Amino acid sequence: MENLTIEKLKKMFDAASKVVAEQEEYLCKLDSACGDGDHGVAIKGAMDAANASIQSASNLKDAFFDAGMSAMANSNGSTSSIYGTLFMGVSDGIDAGVESLDAQALAKAFKVGLASMRDVVKGDVGDKTCFDALIPAINAMEGKNSVAEVLEAAAKASDEGAKNTVNLQAKFGRARNLGEKSIGTLDPGAVSNAMIFAEFYKAFIA
């Protein structure tokens, strides 16, 4: 069973950043329904910055830390804070000098990343935010036998969580001011998160 290496990680982030860039306009359109209409710009900036750091990294621990720092420095509001904190937290969950991660180690690293992020950023499943996709994705990673299964489970859970946001009422940001009128639209942050995990999985198994 193939483990996650720095070479695979570079392919995963490159694929994710490209898809997010391609869908920038669509994500902004989704965001314009209830928000500021700039999510596509924000997530593209964060992922482009993270990917640039990943591509120049020489090991997994530093790759995630540098990706988080770069995403944070990109300054796209809550998007930068969420992904920046998440990636730096993932780095904290990786032992120094490790050249590859198996299923258990990868799931553990993302769990550490999620805990770090939730210490900084408010939100939970049911709030109609990216957390509706991100939290289920990371929780779904546990107990899998291979990295491919970890990423597949995360992609599936993230996609299901994103699709379910159409049924939710927003509790954060400008969208919460709409009350029940926010029901019936997809959350752009959850949708972009589903895109990212889907590309992570496809690039890993390619």
Tab-separated table of N, CA, C and O in Angstrom, residues 118 123-136 161-162 164-172 182-183 187 190:
chain	number	residue	atom	x	y	z
A	118	ARG	N	-9.801	24.567	15.289
A	118	ARG	CA	-11.006	24.818	16.068
A	118	ARG	C	-10.716	25.593	17.351
A	118	ARG	O	-11.630	26.156	17.948
A	123	GLY	N	-17.075	27.723	14.758
A	123	GLY	CA	-17.898	27.075	13.739
A	123	GLY	C	-17.980	25.588	13.961
A	123	GLY	O	-17.089	24.976	14.569
A	124	ASP	N	-19.073	24.996	13.480
A	124	ASP	CA	-19.273	23.563	13.646
A	124	ASP	C	-20.164	23.056	12.522
A	124	ASP	O	-20.715	23.834	11.736
A	125	VAL	N	-20.314	21.756	12.461
A	125	VAL	CA	-21.229	21.164	11.495
A	125	VAL	C	-22.639	21.684	11.781
A	125	VAL	O	-23.072	21.738	12.934
A	126	GLY	N	-23.331	22.093	10.732
A	126	GLY	CA	-24.680	22.628	10.883
A	126	GLY	C	-24.752	24.134	10.803
A	126	GLY	O	-25.844	24.708	10.769
A	127	ASP	N	-23.589	24.806	10.752
A	127	ASP	CA	-23.551	26.270	10.720
A	127	ASP	C	-23.581	26.838	9.298
A	127	ASP	O	-23.573	28.046	9.117
A	128	LYS	N	-23.599	25.975	8.300
A	128	LYS	CA	-23.572	26.380	6.880
A	128	LYS	C	-22.291	27.152	6.561
A	128	LYS	O	-22.304	28.295	6.116
A	129	THR	N	-21.159	26.481	6.833
A	129	THR	CA	-19.842	27.027	6.514
A	129	THR	C	-18.987	25.897	5.945
A	129	THR	O	-19.466	24.775	5.775
A	130	CYS	N	-17.722	26.170	5.714
A	130	CYS	CA	-16.807	25.141	5.220
A	130	CYS	C	-16.688	23.980	6.195
A	130	CYS	O	-16.343	22.860	5.810
A	131	PHE	N	-17.010	24.235	7.477
A	131	PHE	CA	-16.904	23.172	8.482
A	131	PHE	C	-17.871	22.026	8.214
A	131	PHE	O	-17.646	20.906	8.680
A	132	ASP	N	-18.959	22.302	7.496
A	132	ASP	CA	-19.897	21.239	7.168
A	132	ASP	C	-19.279	20.204	6.240
A	132	ASP	O	-19.760	19.074	6.153
A	133	ALA	N	-18.232	20.583	5.554
A	133	ALA	CA	-17.498	19.653	4.700
A	133	ALA	C	-16.188	19.217	5.344
A	133	ALA	O	-15.817	18.041	5.305
A	134	LEU	N	-15.502	20.160	5.967
A	134	LEU	CA	-14.162	19.906	6.494
A	134	LEU	C	-14.154	18.972	7.706
A	134	LEU	O	-13.358	18.030	7.768
A	135	ILE	N	-15.015	19.212	8.657
A	135	ILE	CA	-15.028	18.388	9.869
A	135	ILE	C	-15.404	16.941	9.561
A	135	ILE	O	-14.706	16.009	9.996
A	136	PRO	N	-16.469	16.686	8.784
A	136	PRO	CA	-16.776	15.292	8.430
A	136	PRO	C	-15.654	14.627	7.634
A	136	PRO	O	-15.395	13.433	7.801
A	161	GLY	N	-21.184	16.529	2.882
A	161	GLY	CA	-21.383	17.666	3.777
A	161	GLY	C	-21.674	18.939	3.015
A	161	GLY	O	-22.547	19.738	3.408
A	162	ALA	N	-20.950	19.147	1.906
A	162	ALA	CA	-21.158	20.345	1.098
A	162	ALA	C	-22.560	20.358	0.495
A	162	ALA	O	-23.255	21.386	0.521
A	164	ASN	N	-25.182	18.994	1.604
A	164	ASN	CA	-26.204	19.159	2.642
A	164	ASN	C	-26.384	20.605	3.083
A	164	ASN	O	-27.403	20.948	3.696
A	165	THR	N	-25.429	21.465	2.766
A	165	THR	CA	-25.550	22.861	3.201
A	165	THR	C	-26.738	23.566	2.551
A	165	THR	O	-27.189	24.604	3.045
A	166	VAL	N	-27.255	23.015	1.473
A	166	VAL	CA	-28.432	23.613	0.828
A	166	VAL	C	-29.636	23.603	1.764
A	166	VAL	O	-30.552	24.434	1.637
A	167	ASN	N	-29.619	22.686	2.725
A	167	ASN	CA	-30.743	22.554	3.659
A	167	ASN	C	-30.571	23.372	4.939
A	167	ASN	O	-31.462	23.382	5.786
A	168	LEU	N	-29.430	24.038	5.081
A	168	LEU	CA	-29.096	24.698	6.345
A	168	LEU	C	-29.331	26.205	6.317
A	168	LEU	O	-29.288	26.835	5.262
A	169	GLN	N	-29.529	26.754	7.516
A	169	GLN	CA	-29.620	28.199	7.692
A	169	GLN	C	-28.284	28.717	8.196
A	169	GLN	O	-27.704	28.158	9.123
A	170	ALA	N	-27.799	29.766	7.582
A	170	ALA	CA	-26.475	30.303	7.930
A	170	ALA	C	-26.452	30.913	9.324
A	170	ALA	O	-27.405	31.555	9.756
A	171	LYS	N	-25.337	30.698	10.024
A	171	LYS	CA	-25.175	31.218	11.379
A	171	LYS	C	-23.980	32.163	11.511
A	171	LYS	O	-23.732	32.703	12.592
A	172	PHE	N	-23.228	32.333	10.425
A	172	PHE	CA	-22.045	33.190	10.481
A	172	PHE	C	-22.009	34.122	9.266
A	172	PHE	O	-22.633	33.864	8.244
A	182	SER	N	-31.494	32.167	3.809
A	182	SER	CA	-30.217	31.556	3.424
A	182	SER	C	-30.378	30.065	3.119
A	182	SER	O	-29.479	29.445	2.547
A	183	ILE	N	-31.508	29.487	3.497
A	183	ILE	CA	-31.787	28.083	3.177
A	183	ILE	C	-32.075	27.961	1.684
A	183	ILE	O	-32.755	28.803	1.100
A	187	ASP	N	-23.312	26.355	0.458
A	187	ASP	CA	-22.271	27.196	1.052
A	187	ASP	C	-21.007	27.096	0.204
A	187	ASP	O	-20.494	25.992	-0.029
A	190	ALA	N	-17.918	25.282	1.851
A	190	ALA	CA	-18.057	23.828	1.894
A	190	ALA	C	-17.831	23.225	0.512
A	190	ALA	O	-17.196	22.182	0.367
